[in-house]
mmCIF file of C-alpha atoms in Angstrom:
data_model
loop_
_atom_site.group_PDB
_atom_site.id
_atom_site.type_symbol
_atom_site.label_atom_id
_atom_site.label_comp_id
_atom_site.label_asym_id
_atom_site.label_seq_id
_atom_site.Cartn_x
_atom_site.Cartn_y
_atom_site.Cartn_z
ATOM 1 C CA MET B 1 111.843 160.778 45.494
ATOM 2 C CA ARG B 2 110.465 158.066 47.804
ATOM 3 C CA MET B 3 108.602 160.755 49.742
ATOM 4 C CA VAL B 4 107.030 162.133 46.548
ATOM 5 C CA ILE B 5 105.967 158.627 45.477
ATOM 6 C CA SER B 6 104.458 157.994 48.933
ATOM 7 C CA LEU B 7 102.549 161.288 48.875
ATOM 8 C CA LEU B 8 101.274 160.626 45.332
ATOM 9 C CA ALA B 9 100.226 157.049 46.174
ATOM 10 C CA GLY B 10 98.459 158.188 49.349
ATOM 11 C CA SER B 11 96.676 160.973 47.436
ATOM 12 C CA LEU B 12 95.428 158.584 44.733
ATOM 13 C CA PHE B 13 94.361 156.083 47.398
ATOM 14 C CA GLY B 14 92.469 158.781 49.315
ATOM 15 C CA ALA B 15 90.798 160.238 46.224
ATOM 16 C CA GLY B 16 89.781 156.772 45.044
ATOM 17 C CA LEU B 17 88.313 155.836 48.436
ATOM 18 C CA LEU B 18 86.248 159.016 48.595
ATOM 19 C CA LEU B 19 85.039 159.018 44.960
ATOM 20 C CA SER B 20 84.189 155.297 44.989
ATOM 21 C CA GLY B 21 81.956 155.791 48.038
ATOM 22 C CA MET B 22 84.068 153.573 50.306
ATOM 23 C CA THR B 23 84.286 156.188 53.072
ATOM 24 C CA ASP B 24 80.473 155.994 53.318
ATOM 25 C CA THR B 25 79.825 153.277 55.903
ATOM 26 C CA THR B 26 76.308 152.629 54.580
ATOM 27 C CA LYS B 27 77.776 151.477 51.234
ATOM 28 C CA VAL B 28 80.286 149.161 52.931
ATOM 29 C CA GLN B 29 77.715 147.729 55.338
ATOM 30 C CA GLY B 30 75.358 147.495 52.349
ATOM 31 C CA TRP B 31 77.852 145.147 50.660
ATOM 32 C CA LEU B 32 78.315 143.021 53.795
ATOM 33 C CA ASP B 33 74.589 142.943 54.583
ATOM 34 C CA ILE B 34 73.498 140.153 52.243
ATOM 35 C CA PHE B 35 70.026 139.933 53.827
ATOM 36 C CA GLY B 36 69.427 143.686 53.695
ATOM 37 C CA ASN B 37 69.326 146.123 50.786
ATOM 38 C CA TRP B 38 72.444 144.579 49.184
ATOM 39 C CA ASP B 39 74.846 147.059 47.548
ATOM 40 C CA PRO B 40 77.378 145.604 45.057
ATOM 41 C CA THR B 41 79.542 148.771 44.811
ATOM 42 C CA LEU B 42 82.417 147.360 46.889
ATOM 43 C CA ALA B 43 82.913 144.547 44.381
ATOM 44 C CA PHE B 44 83.364 147.095 41.570
ATOM 45 C CA VAL B 45 85.853 149.064 43.690
ATOM 46 C CA MET B 46 87.835 145.936 44.531
ATOM 47 C CA GLY B 47 87.737 144.805 40.892
ATOM 48 C CA GLY B 48 88.840 148.237 39.665
ATOM 49 C CA ALA B 49 91.716 148.345 42.130
ATOM 50 C CA ILE B 50 92.953 144.856 41.276
ATOM 51 C CA VAL B 51 93.318 145.687 37.531
ATOM 52 C CA PRO B 52 96.298 148.128 37.777
ATOM 53 C CA MET B 53 97.881 145.980 40.499
ATOM 54 C CA PHE B 54 97.650 142.856 38.343
ATOM 55 C CA PHE B 55 99.743 144.623 35.681
ATOM 56 C CA ALA B 56 102.050 146.136 38.314
ATOM 57 C CA TRP B 57 102.974 142.668 39.614
ATOM 58 C CA ARG B 58 103.667 141.541 35.999
ATOM 59 C CA LEU B 59 105.876 144.621 35.467
ATOM 60 C CA ALA B 60 107.692 143.921 38.726
ATOM 61 C CA GLU B 61 108.940 140.552 37.463
ATOM 62 C CA HIS B 62 112.629 140.631 36.551
ATOM 63 C CA ARG B 63 112.864 144.304 37.533
ATOM 64 C CA ARG B 64 113.803 146.409 40.515
ATOM 65 C CA PRO B 65 111.806 149.212 42.163
ATOM 66 C CA LEU B 66 112.413 152.676 40.678
ATOM 67 C CA THR B 67 114.139 153.903 43.838
ATOM 68 C CA GLY B 68 116.245 150.755 44.285
ATOM 69 C CA GLY B 69 116.019 147.817 46.656
ATOM 70 C CA THR B 70 113.949 144.752 45.910
ATOM 71 C CA PHE B 71 110.273 143.914 45.575
ATOM 72 C CA PRO B 72 108.598 142.092 48.473
ATOM 73 C CA ALA B 73 108.967 138.332 48.075
ATOM 74 C CA PRO B 74 105.745 136.336 47.747
ATOM 75 C CA SER B 75 104.529 135.121 51.139
ATOM 76 C CA ALA B 76 104.710 131.377 51.731
ATOM 77 C CA PRO B 77 101.337 129.793 50.969
ATOM 78 C CA GLU B 78 100.844 128.985 54.646
ATOM 79 C CA LEU B 79 97.765 129.836 56.643
ATOM 80 C CA ASP B 80 98.642 130.402 60.277
ATOM 81 C CA ARG B 81 96.350 130.851 63.234
ATOM 82 C CA ASN B 82 96.992 134.583 63.545
ATOM 83 C CA LEU B 83 95.966 135.243 59.922
ATOM 84 C CA ILE B 84 92.628 133.545 60.572
ATOM 85 C CA ILE B 85 91.908 134.908 64.072
ATOM 86 C CA GLY B 86 93.037 138.402 63.078
ATOM 87 C CA SER B 87 90.883 138.403 59.943
ATOM 88 C CA VAL B 88 87.831 137.261 61.936
ATOM 89 C CA MET B 89 88.385 140.112 64.446
ATOM 90 C CA PHE B 90 88.943 142.635 61.657
ATOM 91 C CA GLY B 91 85.814 141.472 59.791
ATOM 92 C CA MET B 92 83.708 141.790 62.955
ATOM 93 C CA GLY B 93 84.880 145.364 63.523
ATOM 94 C CA TRP B 94 84.450 146.167 59.836
ATOM 95 C CA GLY B 95 80.871 144.846 59.854
ATOM 96 C CA LEU B 96 80.007 146.678 63.079
ATOM 97 C CA SER B 97 81.208 150.053 61.827
ATOM 98 C CA GLY B 98 81.582 149.896 58.041
ATOM 99 C CA LEU B 99 85.118 151.286 58.384
ATOM 100 C CA CYS B 100 88.450 149.629 57.587
ATOM 101 C CA PRO B 101 91.851 151.300 58.127
ATOM 102 C CA GLY B 102 92.182 153.120 54.756
ATOM 103 C CA PRO B 103 88.753 154.816 54.781
ATOM 104 C CA ALA B 104 89.039 155.518 58.531
ATOM 105 C CA ILE B 105 92.175 157.601 57.856
ATOM 106 C CA ALA B 106 90.916 159.104 54.568
ATOM 107 C CA SER B 107 87.629 160.370 56.066
ATOM 108 C CA ILE B 108 89.111 161.909 59.203
ATOM 109 C CA SER B 109 88.561 165.502 57.957
ATOM 110 C CA TYR B 110 84.809 165.020 57.429
ATOM 111 C CA GLY B 111 83.963 162.027 59.648
ATOM 112 C CA GLY B 112 83.071 164.050 62.738
ATOM 113 C CA VAL B 113 83.659 163.033 66.363
ATOM 114 C CA GLY B 114 82.753 159.400 65.651
ATOM 115 C CA GLY B 115 85.463 159.164 62.994
ATOM 116 C CA ILE B 116 88.086 160.521 65.407
ATOM 117 C CA VAL B 117 86.951 158.129 68.171
ATOM 118 C CA PHE B 118 87.154 155.196 65.715
ATOM 119 C CA LEU B 119 90.663 156.158 64.595
ATOM 120 C CA LEU B 120 91.885 156.516 68.208
ATOM 121 C CA ALA B 121 90.375 153.127 69.142
ATOM 122 C CA MET B 122 91.962 151.569 66.054
ATOM 123 C CA ILE B 123 95.371 153.023 66.986
ATOM 124 C CA ALA B 124 94.925 151.705 70.556
ATOM 125 C CA GLY B 125 94.138 148.291 69.076
ATOM 126 C CA MET B 126 97.297 148.445 66.959
ATOM 127 C CA TYR B 127 99.319 149.275 70.099
ATOM 128 C CA ALA B 128 97.805 146.287 71.880
ATOM 129 C CA ALA B 129 98.156 143.877 68.942
ATOM 130 C CA PRO B 130 101.659 142.497 69.728
ATOM 131 C CA ALA B 131 100.581 141.670 73.313
ATOM 132 C CA VAL B 132 97.326 140.083 72.100
ATOM 133 C CA GLY B 133 99.248 138.106 69.479
ATOM 134 C CA SER B 134 101.723 136.669 71.998
ATOM 135 C CA LYS B 135 98.869 135.850 74.395
ATOM 136 C CA LEU B 136 97.186 133.877 71.593
ATOM 137 C CA ASP B 137 100.466 132.044 70.963
ATOM 138 C CA ARG B 138 100.808 131.143 74.662
ATOM 139 C CA ALA B 139 97.197 129.949 74.827
ATOM 140 C CA ALA B 140 97.719 127.765 71.775
ATOM 141 C CA ASN B 141 100.962 126.304 73.137
ATOM 142 C CA ALA B 142 99.319 125.516 76.469
ATOM 143 C CA ALA B 143 96.394 123.767 74.803
ATOM 144 C CA MET F 1 71.680 154.365 41.432
ATOM 145 C CA GLN F 2 73.064 153.216 38.147
ATOM 146 C CA THR F 3 76.074 155.554 38.151
ATOM 147 C CA GLU F 4 77.322 154.307 41.508
ATOM 148 C CA TRP F 5 79.092 151.279 40.118
ATOM 149 C CA ILE F 6 80.876 153.515 37.560
ATOM 150 C CA TRP F 7 82.134 155.743 40.386
ATOM 151 C CA GLY F 8 83.009 152.583 42.296
ATOM 152 C CA PHE F 9 85.021 151.135 39.413
ATOM 153 C CA GLY F 10 86.682 154.490 38.585
ATOM 154 C CA GLY F 11 87.590 155.101 42.226
ATOM 155 C CA GLY F 12 88.842 151.525 42.412
ATOM 156 C CA LEU F 13 91.143 152.155 39.421
ATOM 157 C CA MET F 14 92.584 155.189 41.270
ATOM 158 C CA ILE F 15 93.183 153.064 44.387
ATOM 159 C CA GLY F 16 94.897 150.435 42.230
ATOM 160 C CA MET F 17 97.043 153.051 40.483
ATOM 161 C CA GLY F 18 98.121 154.404 43.880
ATOM 162 C CA ALA F 19 99.076 150.876 44.929
ATOM 163 C CA ALA F 20 100.909 150.286 41.625
ATOM 164 C CA ILE F 21 102.925 153.515 41.944
ATOM 165 C CA TYR F 22 103.829 152.620 45.540
ATOM 166 C CA LEU F 23 104.927 149.121 44.526
ATOM 167 C CA LEU F 24 106.861 149.998 41.350
ATOM 168 C CA GLY F 25 108.325 153.190 42.819
ATOM 169 C CA ASN F 26 109.146 152.294 46.405
ATOM 170 C CA GLY F 27 109.025 148.508 46.238
ATOM 171 C CA ARG F 28 106.490 148.365 49.059
ATOM 172 C CA ILE F 29 102.997 146.934 49.441
ATOM 173 C CA MET F 30 100.384 149.655 49.879
ATOM 174 C CA GLY F 31 98.518 148.447 52.947
ATOM 175 C CA ALA F 32 96.824 151.049 55.127
ATOM 176 C CA SER F 33 97.085 149.018 58.349
ATOM 177 C CA GLY F 34 100.755 148.182 57.715
ATOM 178 C CA ILE F 35 101.745 151.770 56.909
ATOM 179 C CA LEU F 36 99.989 153.184 60.005
ATOM 180 C CA GLY F 37 100.908 150.208 62.196
ATOM 181 C CA GLY F 38 104.597 150.634 61.343
ATOM 182 C CA LEU F 39 104.462 154.166 62.766
ATOM 183 C CA ILE F 40 102.969 152.809 65.985
ATOM 184 C CA ASP F 41 105.543 150.006 66.261
ATOM 185 C CA GLY F 42 108.361 152.466 65.546
ATOM 186 C CA SER F 43 109.437 150.588 62.390
ATOM 187 C CA ASP F 44 111.718 152.201 59.800
ATOM 188 C CA ARG F 45 110.714 154.548 56.924
ATOM 189 C CA THR F 46 108.837 156.926 59.251
ATOM 190 C CA LYS F 47 108.977 159.875 56.824
ATOM 191 C CA GLU F 48 107.642 157.814 53.910
ATOM 192 C CA ARG F 49 104.775 156.565 56.060
ATOM 193 C CA LEU F 50 103.946 160.116 57.137
ATOM 194 C CA ALA F 51 104.079 161.363 53.522
ATOM 195 C CA PHE F 52 101.681 158.592 52.471
ATOM 196 C CA ILE F 53 99.259 159.428 55.304
ATOM 197 C CA ALA F 54 99.514 163.148 54.441
ATOM 198 C CA GLY F 55 98.254 162.327 50.924
ATOM 199 C CA LEU F 56 95.622 159.926 52.240
ATOM 200 C CA VAL F 57 94.220 162.596 54.580
ATOM 201 C CA GLY F 58 94.943 165.676 52.457
ATOM 202 C CA MET F 59 93.431 164.677 49.105
ATOM 203 C CA PRO F 60 90.012 163.703 50.549
ATOM 204 C CA LEU F 61 90.086 166.945 52.595
ATOM 205 C CA ILE F 62 90.595 169.011 49.425
ATOM 206 C CA LEU F 63 87.959 167.031 47.500
ATOM 207 C CA SER F 64 85.465 167.261 50.365
ATOM 208 C CA LEU F 65 85.627 171.068 50.117
ATOM 209 C CA LEU F 66 84.958 170.955 46.346
ATOM 210 C CA LEU F 67 82.292 168.251 46.217
ATOM 211 C CA SER F 68 78.618 169.004 46.441
ATOM 212 C CA PRO F 69 76.973 167.509 48.396
ATOM 213 C CA ALA F 70 79.856 167.224 50.848
ATOM 214 C CA PRO F 71 80.791 163.606 51.598
ATOM 215 C CA ALA F 72 79.592 161.982 54.818
ATOM 216 C CA THR F 73 80.588 158.731 56.496
ATOM 217 C CA HIS F 74 77.153 158.011 58.081
ATOM 218 C CA LEU F 75 79.000 156.261 60.911
ATOM 219 C CA THR F 76 76.757 155.067 63.731
ATOM 220 C CA GLY F 77 76.323 157.559 66.589
ATOM 221 C CA ASN F 78 76.638 154.739 69.147
ATOM 222 C CA LEU F 79 80.133 155.433 70.499
ATOM 223 C CA SER F 80 80.365 152.078 72.328
ATOM 224 C CA VAL F 81 79.937 150.313 68.984
ATOM 225 C CA VAL F 82 82.464 152.685 67.379
ATOM 226 C CA ILE F 83 85.079 151.994 70.088
ATOM 227 C CA ILE F 84 84.607 148.205 70.045
ATOM 228 C CA ALA F 85 84.757 148.198 66.231
ATOM 229 C CA GLY F 86 87.899 150.377 66.178
ATOM 230 C CA LEU F 87 89.681 148.122 68.702
ATOM 231 C CA LEU F 88 88.738 144.985 66.728
ATOM 232 C CA VAL F 89 89.918 146.518 63.426
ATOM 233 C CA GLY F 90 93.201 147.712 64.992
ATOM 234 C CA VAL F 91 94.076 144.432 66.734
ATOM 235 C CA GLY F 92 92.739 142.209 63.941
ATOM 236 C CA THR F 93 94.523 143.858 61.019
ATOM 237 C CA ARG F 94 97.876 143.828 62.845
ATOM 238 C CA ILE F 95 97.576 140.202 63.961
ATOM 239 C CA ALA F 96 96.490 139.165 60.444
ATOM 240 C CA ASN F 97 99.212 141.403 58.993
ATOM 241 C CA GLY F 98 96.914 143.185 56.548
ATOM 242 C CA CYS F 99 93.535 144.708 55.760
ATOM 243 C CA THR F 100 91.376 145.412 52.700
ATOM 244 C CA SER F 101 94.170 147.218 50.828
ATOM 245 C CA GLY F 102 97.115 144.952 51.699
ATOM 246 C CA HIS F 103 95.479 141.498 51.701
ATOM 247 C CA GLY F 104 92.577 142.443 49.427
ATOM 248 C CA VAL F 105 93.899 144.666 46.636
ATOM 249 C CA CYS F 106 97.635 143.851 46.725
ATOM 250 C CA GLY F 107 97.308 140.183 47.752
ATOM 251 C CA ILE F 108 94.526 139.045 45.435
ATOM 252 C CA SER F 109 96.133 140.742 42.399
ATOM 253 C CA ARG F 110 99.218 138.606 43.091
ATOM 254 C CA PHE F 111 97.126 135.443 43.584
ATOM 255 C CA SER F 112 98.459 135.219 47.153
ATOM 256 C CA LEU F 113 96.762 132.397 49.056
ATOM 257 C CA ARG F 114 97.057 134.288 52.362
ATOM 258 C CA GLY F 115 95.521 137.408 50.817
ATOM 259 C CA ILE F 116 92.620 135.495 49.261
ATOM 260 C CA VAL F 117 91.883 133.510 52.447
ATOM 261 C CA ALA F 118 92.092 136.623 54.662
ATOM 262 C CA THR F 119 89.699 138.494 52.338
ATOM 263 C CA VAL F 120 87.161 135.660 52.300
ATOM 264 C CA ILE F 121 87.345 135.436 56.128
ATOM 265 C CA TYR F 122 86.948 139.155 56.895
ATOM 266 C CA ILE F 123 84.095 139.574 54.428
ATOM 267 C CA GLY F 124 82.452 136.457 55.891
ATOM 268 C CA ALA F 125 82.926 137.671 59.485
ATOM 269 C CA GLY F 126 81.477 141.068 58.571
ATOM 270 C CA ALA F 127 78.453 139.481 56.901
ATOM 271 C CA VAL F 128 77.847 137.192 59.917
ATOM 272 C CA ILE F 129 78.046 140.135 62.351
ATOM 273 C CA LEU F 130 75.421 142.033 60.340
ATOM 274 C CA VAL F 131 73.095 139.016 60.151
ATOM 275 C CA PHE F 132 73.278 138.521 63.935
ATOM 276 C CA LEU F 133 73.334 142.068 65.241
ATOM 277 C CA ARG F 134 71.110 143.730 62.633
ATOM 278 C CA HIS F 135 68.648 141.107 61.477
ATOM 279 C CA LEU F 136 68.377 138.695 64.430
ATOM 280 C CA LEU F 137 68.950 141.026 67.395
ATOM 281 C CA GLY F 138 68.194 144.419 65.826
ATOM 282 C CA LEU F 139 71.060 146.070 67.709
ATOM 283 C CA ILE F 140 72.853 147.990 64.919
#
């Protein structure tokens, strides 16, 4: 059951990313490029995606997931250094390429050599992340 | 084009429904970087993660064969830029513990402060990069 739900969720996510235009890097960079030919599409995608999730979080109150267990607890409203540094790094890579993790995976069948190179570099970055994170912690403690 | 925002909103609704099914069904947050990153870290639920990625790769593959014109990513041909960008996205999303789907879609819809702040920061960083490298230096 959990496998079927995962497959269905991934399929909807992938279809939505493709149909909304979010696997087209020119549309994503068009949204980020406020001094260029600005493209508002990403805001409509984000808005559209937040609507079902808003109701899903309401439904999740006082209930349990269909397959058992518990819902993820809300994160503490604390902003740590890694959240900020990591988001800056992610945003820089996102702006450079126009790809974030979801679209990078979803477009792998039609993204050509560049798409495969991006995905491999992203996976390498994910491998390196724990080491980079602890290095940042050490640097901050030393300062 | 005027129809693009309709496709954007409709596609967004599909993304949100995928996230809602994942949350209400499996009790998990649908974040692309977390689901892939967990495979790399050797976290639990390997089969679920693989099933999710199978859908995320498979459905666009099927649609790309049916759609006309076929979809294209228009990714830059400069492989140095592609590699640097991929490394930054991989490291950054894991250190920040989320990307556009996890912090953006799932976090904002829950009014999570961390999700909202992360989203403002990565959009801001992306906009700054484009101002510098495209408009001031003309590099990308």
